[in-house]
Amino acid sequence: MLDSSRQRMAGGQDQKWQKDAADQNFDYMFKILIIGNSSVGKTSFLFRYADDSFTSAFVSTVGIDFKVKTVFRQDKRVKLQIWDTAGQERYRTITTAYYRGAMGFILMYDVTNEESFNSVQDWVTQIKTYSWDNAQVILVGNKCDMEDERVVSFERGKQLADQLGLEFFETSAKENINVKSVFERLVDIICDKMSESLDSDPTLVNAPKGTRLTDNPMPTNSGCQC
Amino acid sequence: TLLKRATTYLNLSAVATRKQSSGDGLPEEVVYSKNNVCVHAIDRHTNQLVHNLGYLTIKTHHNTSGHTVGDDDQLWTLCLQWTPNECLTKHLDHNYENCVQNNHIIGSDAPIDGNQLLHKLDTNEKSNEKIVIGGDASSDEEFVSEFKICINKDNNNYKNTSKSSHSSDGERKRRNSAAEESVDTVDGRMDGLCVRRCQSCRNTPLKRSANSETSINTFSADLKQIKSLRVFFGGDEWDTSSDGSGGDNTSGQLVIVSRDSFYKVFDFHCGGLDRLLNVLNGLDFWDKSETSKETNSLQFSICRPKLDSHECHPEEELYMCVDADQWSESVNELGQVMDEQSIRKAVFFAGVDPSLRRKIWPFLLKRYEFESTYSEREADDSLKSKQYYEISGKMKTMSDEERDWFWRHIESIVEKDVPRTDRSNPYFAGDNNHNIDKMRRILINFALYCPQMGYTQGMSDLLAPLLCEIQTEDKTFWCFDSMMRLTRFVCSPKDTDMDYNLALLRELLRLMYPRFYQHITRFPNDLGLLFTHRWILLCFKREFHEKEALHIWESCWSHFQTYYFHLFVCLAVICIYGKDVITHDMDSDEVLFHFSTLSMNMNGKLILRKARGLFHEFNIMPVIPCSLKNVTKCGLEMWDNNREQLIECVKQLPNVCKFGAICGCDSPTNELSLKD
C-alpha cells in the first residue's frame, strides 16, 4: 500500500467530467432540439458534436435524451442543452415537454432517404405549432458522405430551405462534416435574434448572469380531473 | 521486446522522478490510492456497458505559490485523479512521450529496481502464456495487477486466456476456485460478477478499437470545488450476503457531483471504500448535514444501502428462483400447473431460472393458462401457428393507398429499428442474421394483426428478449401479443395508459415519499415525472443491464398481488437515487438529466428488494387514497382474510386532484382502458 501511495500522477489538468461541462458559469443557456424522421442520424449528429464520436451501430432513441455542451460564441459562454428525441414520438407529454422553451431547431433529413426529405414540411408545421415564435431553424441534410446512395441533391435541399426561409447545411456525422458549423451557425442566429429582441425590450438587458433564457414559468395545470 | 519495454518504462520513471524533483517543490501527499477503480461508460448505440479500469488517487496539494497567505483553506487543494489503465499501456509502447506531454501517465517516483521490474514483466508475460497465474502476488500487488492488465491488453490473443487469468490479481486470489465456477453461470455470485466485470474490462480495448466512441480520458477534480461526494456501499454483491446486512463488503460506488450537477461515478468492484471513508472522514471541510440547501457547501454522505429489515418485505429471502425441480414438481401429469400462486410468488421474489424462461414466460404473459393441459396447449399452438402465418396475407388485400400508408408509417420504421435492436446480444449479432428477419416479420405482422397498436418505437426493444428466449417465430409472436395486451405492465402506445400510470405513480409518491412529491409538484404537471417515461415504456430495459432488467420484467409479470409492481420499482429508484433531487433543488431538466445519467449505473437487485419492501409497506397502510385503491386488486387471492384498508376519497384532499390524482370512488371501473 505504501508503494502504491507513492505512485504519482504526472500533472493532469484535464478537467473532463462525464458530460463535458464542469462549470456553472455561463452567460446564456440555449435549448436546442434536433428533429426529423426516424433514423436520419439525429443521435449520431448529437454524439459527434458533444462527444466527437461516431459508430454505425446504435439504438433507436426512446423518450428524451439530452446532452450539454458549453461553447464560446461572440465573447459569451453559452451553455447548450441539446435535446434528442425519437423520430416517431407519439406521446403528447414528451412532445410538449420537448418543444417547450426551445430556442433553436436542427431539422434533419437523410440525403439517402426521399421520405425523410418529404417530411420536412410536416416538421416545419410541427415547429410552428408547438414552439416559440422566435425559434431559429436550420435545415440539415445528413449522411452526405454516402454519395452512392444519395437521392436528394444539394440543390433540392437548398431550394427547399430557401423556400421555407431556413439556413441550410449538408452534413455527415460519420465523417464529421459541417457538424460543428451547424451548431455554431445556430448559436449565432439565436444570439442575433436575441439582441434584436433585447433592442426592442431593454428590460431584458440587465438579466443576471446565468439567466436561463429557456425558463419560461409555465402556469400549472389547475384543472381537477376528478 | 520485453527488455525494450522494461527500458522504456524505466526511462519513464526517470522522467517522472526528475519532474518531481525539479518541480517547484510543491509538497504533495497522496492520501489515498486504489487500483482497478472502474468507470462505466454506456455505449449508447449498442447499449452495452463498457468497463474502464483505472487508477484512482487522492492527494493533497499545497499551493505555496501565487496566493497571499492568510486563509488557510486557500493554501491547499484536494485533488482526485483517475487515470485509465490503458494509459499505462501507452507508456509501454513508443507513444510514451506523448503521454508525458498529455499528462496521461502514472509515473512512479518509488525507486524501482530494474531487475525487480524485469522480473515482474517476466512473470506476467509468462503467466499469460501459461494461463496459470497467481504466483506473482508480490508485496506491491496493486502495482502488479495494474501492470498485468496492460500486458493483457497488448496481447491480442488474451481473449482465450482471460478466463483463467482473472486469478492473477492477488487481491482476488483467495476466491479463485469459487470464481472459476461461477464465471459462466448467469446468476453469478459475487465472485463471478466481480470477475466477469473485470474480464469485460479487459475486453474493452477490442471493442474500443472498433468503436471510438467509448474513448475514456483521465479525470481529475478538486474535491474542494465540488458540490457533493457520496459513497455508496453495496455494489453488485448486494444480495449475496444472506443476512442482507452487507457484511464487511467494501465494494460500491463513489459518486462526485460538480456544482453544475454533473456526475462522475467510480465503481469499486473489488473493495477499498472503507479506506477511502477513513481518509475522507479525516478531512474537516465537509458539510455532513442532511438538508443543507446551500449550493456552495460541500456535501459528503455515506450511503450504505442496506435496507433495514423493516424496509424489506417480511418474506424476503424465503424464496429461490423457480428452477427445473420446482417447476416439474408443480406440473401434474396432464401438464397443468397445480400451484399457480406459489410459482407467481417465487417469481415475484426471486425470478425464473434463465433456462426455464422459454417454458415459464408464456404462462406469466398469459399466453397459456396455468391450468391448461399439455394437449390443450399443443392444440392451441398449432391453431395459433396457422393463424400467424395467415396474417401476412392481409397485406395483399390492402388498397394501394393503404399499402403506401402502411409502408410509410410502419414498415419503413420497423426496417430502421430492427437492425439497431440488441445487436450486442449474440442471438442478434452479425450480418445476415436470420433472427433479425424474424424480428422484423413479427413486428410487421403484429402491426397488421393489431392495427390499433401498430408499431411504436420501443416495441422492438420489448420483443427482442422474448424472441431470444422463445426463438420460434410464431410462438414468440403470440407471447409478444400477450405482452402488449398486459397493458398494466407495459403501456400500450396510448397516451391514456401512460397518463394513468403516471397518475398512479404520482399518488404513490405523495403517499410514500412526500418530500419528493412536494418537489415535483412545483413543476408543470406533465414535466414532473417525465423522467420515468422510458422506465415505464420499456420496463427499465434501458436503465439496467439485461440480466437485472429481465428480473424486473419477471417480477412485474408475476402479478403477485398487484398488476402495478413496475410502479413500485419506479418508486424504489426514486427513493434510493432521488435524494439529490431534493438536496440540490433540481429543476425538471436537471431531474431528467440526473436520472438519465444514473441509467445503467443503478443496482437492480437492491432496487427490486426495495420495491418489494415498498409494496409491502403500501399493503399494510391502514388508509389509502381512493386513487390507489385498485393497485392491489389482482383477483388472485389465496388467503381468506383480505387485508382491509380504509379508503379515503382524494376529493377531500385539497391540492391533490389538481396534480392529477384520479378519484376512484365514483366508478370502480375507472381503469377501463386497462382492462385485459
PDB file of N, CA and C in Angstrom, chain B residues 307-368:
ATOM      1  N   LEU B 307     -30.931  -2.115   3.314  1.00  0.00           N
ATOM      2  CA  LEU B 307     -32.287  -1.812   3.728  1.00  0.00           C
ATOM      3  C   LEU B 307     -32.462  -2.468   5.087  1.00  0.00           C
ATOM      4  N   ASP B 308     -32.889  -1.669   6.014  1.00  0.00           N
ATOM      5  CA  ASP B 308     -33.147  -2.266   7.313  1.00  0.00           C
ATOM      6  C   ASP B 308     -34.269  -3.274   7.154  1.00  0.00           C
ATOM      7  N   SER B 309     -34.324  -4.195   8.107  1.00  0.00           N
ATOM      8  CA  SER B 309     -35.306  -5.258   7.947  1.00  0.00           C
ATOM      9  C   SER B 309     -36.720  -4.694   7.833  1.00  0.00           C
ATOM     10  N   HIS B 310     -36.960  -3.585   8.478  1.00  0.00           N
ATOM     11  CA  HIS B 310     -38.325  -3.056   8.378  1.00  0.00           C
ATOM     12  C   HIS B 310     -38.620  -2.484   6.996  1.00  0.00           C
ATOM     13  N   GLU B 311     -37.564  -2.233   6.228  1.00  0.00           N
ATOM     14  CA  GLU B 311     -37.785  -1.723   4.877  1.00  0.00           C
ATOM     15  C   GLU B 311     -38.035  -2.847   3.885  1.00  0.00           C
ATOM     16  N   CYS B 312     -37.679  -4.040   4.263  1.00  0.00           N
ATOM     17  CA  CYS B 312     -37.806  -5.166   3.351  1.00  0.00           C
ATOM     18  C   CYS B 312     -39.143  -5.858   3.525  1.00  0.00           C
ATOM     19  N   HIS B 313     -39.514  -6.544   2.508  1.00  0.00           N
ATOM     20  CA  HIS B 313     -40.700  -7.377   2.593  1.00  0.00           C
ATOM     21  C   HIS B 313     -40.424  -8.482   3.617  1.00  0.00           C
ATOM     22  N   PRO B 314     -41.384  -8.750   4.502  1.00  0.00           N
ATOM     23  CA  PRO B 314     -41.104  -9.753   5.553  1.00  0.00           C
ATOM     24  C   PRO B 314     -40.788 -11.142   4.987  1.00  0.00           C
ATOM     25  N   GLU B 315     -41.196 -11.390   3.769  1.00  0.00           N
ATOM     26  CA  GLU B 315     -40.910 -12.717   3.210  1.00  0.00           C
ATOM     27  C   GLU B 315     -39.671 -12.719   2.326  1.00  0.00           C
ATOM     28  N   GLU B 316     -38.967 -11.634   2.325  1.00  0.00           N
ATOM     29  CA  GLU B 316     -37.709 -11.544   1.589  1.00  0.00           C
ATOM     30  C   GLU B 316     -36.785 -12.686   2.001  1.00  0.00           C
ATOM     31  N   GLU B 317     -36.040 -13.212   1.067  1.00  0.00           N
ATOM     32  CA  GLU B 317     -35.058 -14.272   1.350  1.00  0.00           C
ATOM     33  C   GLU B 317     -35.669 -15.662   1.509  1.00  0.00           C
ATOM     34  N   LEU B 318     -36.981 -15.747   1.491  1.00  0.00           N
ATOM     35  CA  LEU B 318     -37.580 -17.065   1.722  1.00  0.00           C
ATOM     36  C   LEU B 318     -37.687 -17.879   0.436  1.00  0.00           C
ATOM     37  N   TYR B 319     -37.501 -17.233  -0.696  1.00  0.00           N
ATOM     38  CA  TYR B 319     -37.785 -17.925  -1.949  1.00  0.00           C
ATOM     39  C   TYR B 319     -36.553 -18.057  -2.824  1.00  0.00           C
ATOM     40  N   MET B 320     -36.546 -19.155  -3.548  1.00  0.00           N
ATOM     41  CA  MET B 320     -35.476 -19.387  -4.517  1.00  0.00           C
ATOM     42  C   MET B 320     -36.082 -19.192  -5.903  1.00  0.00           C
ATOM     43  N   CYS B 321     -35.244 -18.870  -6.874  1.00  0.00           N
ATOM     44  CA  CYS B 321     -35.790 -18.688  -8.198  1.00  0.00           C
ATOM     45  C   CYS B 321     -36.371 -20.025  -8.680  1.00  0.00           C
ATOM     46  N   VAL B 322     -37.388 -19.906  -9.521  1.00  0.00           N
ATOM     47  CA  VAL B 322     -38.068 -21.110  -9.980  1.00  0.00           C
ATOM     48  C   VAL B 322     -37.125 -21.894 -10.882  1.00  0.00           C
ATOM     49  N   ASP B 323     -36.764 -23.076 -10.439  1.00  0.00           N
ATOM     50  CA  ASP B 323     -35.833 -23.876 -11.253  1.00  0.00           C
ATOM     51  C   ASP B 323     -36.540 -25.131 -11.765  1.00  0.00           C
ATOM     52  N   ALA B 324     -35.800 -25.938 -12.462  1.00  0.00           N
ATOM     53  CA  ALA B 324     -36.400 -27.098 -13.125  1.00  0.00           C
ATOM     54  C   ALA B 324     -37.098 -28.012 -12.122  1.00  0.00           C
ATOM     55  N   ASP B 325     -36.488 -28.201 -10.968  1.00  0.00           N
ATOM     56  CA  ASP B 325     -37.093 -29.078  -9.971  1.00  0.00           C
ATOM     57  C   ASP B 325     -38.442 -28.558  -9.501  1.00  0.00           C
ATOM     58  N   GLN B 326     -38.417 -27.301  -9.110  1.00  0.00           N
ATOM     59  CA  GLN B 326     -39.662 -26.744  -8.599  1.00  0.00           C
ATOM     60  C   GLN B 326     -40.746 -26.760  -9.669  1.00  0.00           C
ATOM     61  N   TRP B 327     -40.324 -26.479 -10.888  1.00  0.00           N
ATOM     62  CA  TRP B 327     -41.297 -26.437 -11.976  1.00  0.00           C
ATOM     63  C   TRP B 327     -41.891 -27.814 -12.222  1.00  0.00           C
ATOM     64  N   SER B 328     -41.039 -28.803 -12.306  1.00  0.00           N
ATOM     65  CA  SER B 328     -41.567 -30.136 -12.612  1.00  0.00           C
ATOM     66  C   SER B 328     -42.419 -30.670 -11.457  1.00  0.00           C
ATOM     67  N   GLU B 329     -42.095 -30.235 -10.251  1.00  0.00           N
ATOM     68  CA  GLU B 329     -42.918 -30.635  -9.120  1.00  0.00           C
ATOM     69  C   GLU B 329     -44.315 -30.045  -9.179  1.00  0.00           C
ATOM     70  N   SER B 330     -44.378 -28.846  -9.725  1.00  0.00           N
ATOM     71  CA  SER B 330     -45.682 -28.183  -9.678  1.00  0.00           C
ATOM     72  C   SER B 330     -46.544 -28.491 -10.910  1.00  0.00           C
ATOM     73  N   VAL B 331     -45.997 -29.211 -11.861  1.00  0.00           N
ATOM     74  CA  VAL B 331     -46.784 -29.570 -13.040  1.00  0.00           C
ATOM     75  C   VAL B 331     -47.242 -31.018 -12.892  1.00  0.00           C
ATOM     76  N   ASN B 332     -48.535 -31.259 -13.065  1.00  0.00           N
ATOM     77  CA  ASN B 332     -49.022 -32.634 -12.934  1.00  0.00           C
ATOM     78  C   ASN B 332     -48.863 -33.412 -14.236  1.00  0.00           C
ATOM     79  N   GLU B 333     -49.319 -34.647 -14.249  1.00  0.00           N
ATOM     80  CA  GLU B 333     -49.051 -35.488 -15.422  1.00  0.00           C
ATOM     81  C   GLU B 333     -49.771 -34.981 -16.673  1.00  0.00           C
ATOM     82  N   LEU B 334     -50.814 -34.192 -16.470  1.00  0.00           N
ATOM     83  CA  LEU B 334     -51.525 -33.634 -17.627  1.00  0.00           C
ATOM     84  C   LEU B 334     -50.868 -32.357 -18.147  1.00  0.00           C
ATOM     85  N   GLY B 335     -49.943 -31.868 -17.368  1.00  0.00           N
ATOM     86  CA  GLY B 335     -49.283 -30.645 -17.793  1.00  0.00           C
ATOM     87  C   GLY B 335     -49.868 -29.405 -17.146  1.00  0.00           C
ATOM     88  N   GLN B 336     -50.793 -29.579 -16.213  1.00  0.00           N
ATOM     89  CA  GLN B 336     -51.380 -28.418 -15.545  1.00  0.00           C
ATOM     90  C   GLN B 336     -50.471 -27.951 -14.409  1.00  0.00           C
ATOM     91  N   VAL B 337     -50.381 -26.649 -14.273  1.00  0.00           N
ATOM     92  CA  VAL B 337     -49.582 -26.113 -13.167  1.00  0.00           C
ATOM     93  C   VAL B 337     -50.479 -26.047 -11.937  1.00  0.00           C
ATOM     94  N   MET B 338     -50.120 -26.838 -10.936  1.00  0.00           N
ATOM     95  CA  MET B 338     -51.018 -27.025  -9.807  1.00  0.00           C
ATOM     96  C   MET B 338     -51.009 -25.851  -8.843  1.00  0.00           C
ATOM     97  N   ASP B 339     -49.881 -25.260  -8.667  1.00  0.00           N
ATOM     98  CA  ASP B 339     -49.800 -24.245  -7.634  1.00  0.00           C
ATOM     99  C   ASP B 339     -49.377 -22.902  -8.209  1.00  0.00           C
ATOM    100  N   GLU B 340     -50.306 -22.309  -8.927  1.00  0.00           N
ATOM    101  CA  GLU B 340     -50.023 -21.042  -9.605  1.00  0.00           C
ATOM    102  C   GLU B 340     -49.511 -19.968  -8.640  1.00  0.00           C
ATOM    103  N   GLN B 341     -50.166 -19.876  -7.486  1.00  0.00           N
ATOM    104  CA  GLN B 341     -49.779 -18.817  -6.551  1.00  0.00           C
ATOM    105  C   GLN B 341     -48.338 -18.957  -6.067  1.00  0.00           C
ATOM    106  N   SER B 342     -47.934 -20.188  -5.788  1.00  0.00           N
ATOM    107  CA  SER B 342     -46.560 -20.381  -5.319  1.00  0.00           C
ATOM    108  C   SER B 342     -45.553 -20.009  -6.393  1.00  0.00           C
ATOM    109  N   ILE B 343     -45.886 -20.411  -7.624  1.00  0.00           N
ATOM    110  CA  ILE B 343     -44.991 -20.063  -8.717  1.00  0.00           C
ATOM    111  C   ILE B 343     -44.895 -18.543  -8.852  1.00  0.00           C
ATOM    112  N   ARG B 344     -46.035 -17.915  -8.860  1.00  0.00           N
ATOM    113  CA  ARG B 344     -46.035 -16.450  -9.006  1.00  0.00           C
ATOM    114  C   ARG B 344     -45.256 -15.782  -7.878  1.00  0.00           C
ATOM    115  N   LYS B 345     -45.451 -16.317  -6.700  1.00  0.00           N
ATOM    116  CA  LYS B 345     -44.781 -15.716  -5.556  1.00  0.00           C
ATOM    117  C   LYS B 345     -43.263 -15.896  -5.658  1.00  0.00           C
ATOM    118  N   ALA B 346     -42.854 -17.094  -6.046  1.00  0.00           N
ATOM    119  CA  ALA B 346     -41.419 -17.332  -6.178  1.00  0.00           C
ATOM    120  C   ALA B 346     -40.825 -16.446  -7.267  1.00  0.00           C
ATOM    121  N   VAL B 347     -41.575 -16.294  -8.364  1.00  0.00           N
ATOM    122  CA  VAL B 347     -41.092 -15.423  -9.435  1.00  0.00           C
ATOM    123  C   VAL B 347     -40.993 -13.984  -8.935  1.00  0.00           C
ATOM    124  N   PHE B 348     -41.996 -13.581  -8.182  1.00  0.00           N
ATOM    125  CA  PHE B 348     -42.013 -12.223  -7.640  1.00  0.00           C
ATOM    126  C   PHE B 348     -40.766 -11.951  -6.795  1.00  0.00           C
ATOM    127  N   PHE B 349     -40.426 -12.902  -5.967  1.00  0.00           N
ATOM    128  CA  PHE B 349     -39.297 -12.675  -5.074  1.00  0.00           C
ATOM    129  C   PHE B 349     -37.944 -13.010  -5.691  1.00  0.00           C
ATOM    130  N   ALA B 350     -37.923 -14.004  -6.548  1.00  0.00           N
ATOM    131  CA  ALA B 350     -36.596 -14.484  -6.955  1.00  0.00           C
ATOM    132  C   ALA B 350     -36.439 -14.740  -8.453  1.00  0.00           C
ATOM    133  N   GLY B 351     -37.482 -14.562  -9.225  1.00  0.00           N
ATOM    134  CA  GLY B 351     -37.334 -14.722 -10.659  1.00  0.00           C
ATOM    135  C   GLY B 351     -37.341 -16.175 -11.129  1.00  0.00           C
ATOM    136  N   VAL B 352     -37.007 -16.310 -12.400  1.00  0.00           N
ATOM    137  CA  VAL B 352     -37.062 -17.609 -13.058  1.00  0.00           C
ATOM    138  C   VAL B 352     -35.648 -17.998 -13.459  1.00  0.00           C
ATOM    139  N   ASP B 353     -35.331 -19.250 -13.299  1.00  0.00           N
ATOM    140  CA  ASP B 353     -34.047 -19.747 -13.783  1.00  0.00           C
ATOM    141  C   ASP B 353     -33.980 -19.484 -15.298  1.00  0.00           C
ATOM    142  N   PRO B 354     -32.918 -18.849 -15.773  1.00  0.00           N
ATOM    143  CA  PRO B 354     -32.885 -18.460 -17.182  1.00  0.00           C
ATOM    144  C   PRO B 354     -33.167 -19.602 -18.156  1.00  0.00           C
ATOM    145  N   SER B 355     -32.792 -20.801 -17.775  1.00  0.00           N
ATOM    146  CA  SER B 355     -33.010 -21.902 -18.717  1.00  0.00           C
ATOM    147  C   SER B 355     -34.497 -22.275 -18.812  1.00  0.00           C
ATOM    148  N   LEU B 356     -35.288 -21.778 -17.873  1.00  0.00           N
ATOM    149  CA  LEU B 356     -36.714 -22.113 -17.902  1.00  0.00           C
ATOM    150  C   LEU B 356     -37.582 -20.986 -18.451  1.00  0.00           C
ATOM    151  N   ARG B 357     -36.943 -19.912 -18.852  1.00  0.00           N
ATOM    152  CA  ARG B 357     -37.734 -18.773 -19.316  1.00  0.00           C
ATOM    153  C   ARG B 357     -38.662 -19.183 -20.457  1.00  0.00           C
ATOM    154  N   ARG B 358     -38.111 -19.971 -21.358  1.00  0.00           N
ATOM    155  CA  ARG B 358     -38.875 -20.372 -22.525  1.00  0.00           C
ATOM    156  C   ARG B 358     -40.158 -21.089 -22.109  1.00  0.00           C
ATOM    157  N   LYS B 359     -40.073 -21.859 -21.043  1.00  0.00           N
ATOM    158  CA  LYS B 359     -41.241 -22.603 -20.583  1.00  0.00           C
ATOM    159  C   LYS B 359     -42.202 -21.731 -19.791  1.00  0.00           C
ATOM    160  N   ILE B 360     -41.642 -20.924 -18.912  1.00  0.00           N
ATOM    161  CA  ILE B 360     -42.494 -20.259 -17.921  1.00  0.00           C
ATOM    162  C   ILE B 360     -43.039 -18.907 -18.392  1.00  0.00           C
ATOM    163  N   TRP B 361     -42.239 -18.206 -19.174  1.00  0.00           N
ATOM    164  CA  TRP B 361     -42.703 -16.889 -19.620  1.00  0.00           C
ATOM    165  C   TRP B 361     -44.087 -16.918 -20.271  1.00  0.00           C
ATOM    166  N   PRO B 362     -44.367 -17.891 -21.151  1.00  0.00           N
ATOM    167  CA  PRO B 362     -45.701 -17.880 -21.769  1.00  0.00           C
ATOM    168  C   PRO B 362     -46.835 -17.928 -20.739  1.00  0.00           C
ATOM    169  N   PHE B 363     -46.589 -18.582 -19.602  1.00  0.00           N
ATOM    170  CA  PHE B 363     -47.616 -18.588 -18.555  1.00  0.00           C
ATOM    171  C   PHE B 363     -47.715 -17.222 -17.899  1.00  0.00           C
ATOM    172  N   LEU B 364     -46.567 -16.679 -17.572  1.00  0.00           N
ATOM    173  CA  LEU B 364     -46.572 -15.372 -16.908  1.00  0.00           C
ATOM    174  C   LEU B 364     -47.209 -14.315 -17.797  1.00  0.00           C
ATOM    175  N   LEU B 365     -46.997 -14.462 -19.096  1.00  0.00           N
ATOM    176  CA  LEU B 365     -47.516 -13.469 -20.028  1.00  0.00           C
ATOM    177  C   LEU B 365     -48.972 -13.731 -20.393  1.00  0.00           C
ATOM    178  N   LYS B 366     -49.543 -14.765 -19.798  1.00  0.00           N
ATOM    179  CA  LYS B 366     -50.931 -15.124 -20.060  1.00  0.00           C
ATOM    180  C   LYS B 366     -51.141 -15.640 -21.472  1.00  0.00           C
ATOM    181  N   ARG B 367     -50.097 -16.095 -22.052  1.00  0.00           N
ATOM    182  CA  ARG B 367     -50.260 -16.769 -23.331  1.00  0.00           C
ATOM    183  C   ARG B 367     -50.901 -18.138 -23.073  1.00  0.00           C
ATOM    184  N   TYR B 368     -50.475 -18.806 -22.051  1.00  0.00           N
ATOM    185  CA  TYR B 368     -51.088 -20.057 -21.629  1.00  0.00           C
ATOM    186  C   TYR B 368     -51.765 -19.844 -20.286  1.00  0.00           C
TER     187      TYR B 368
END
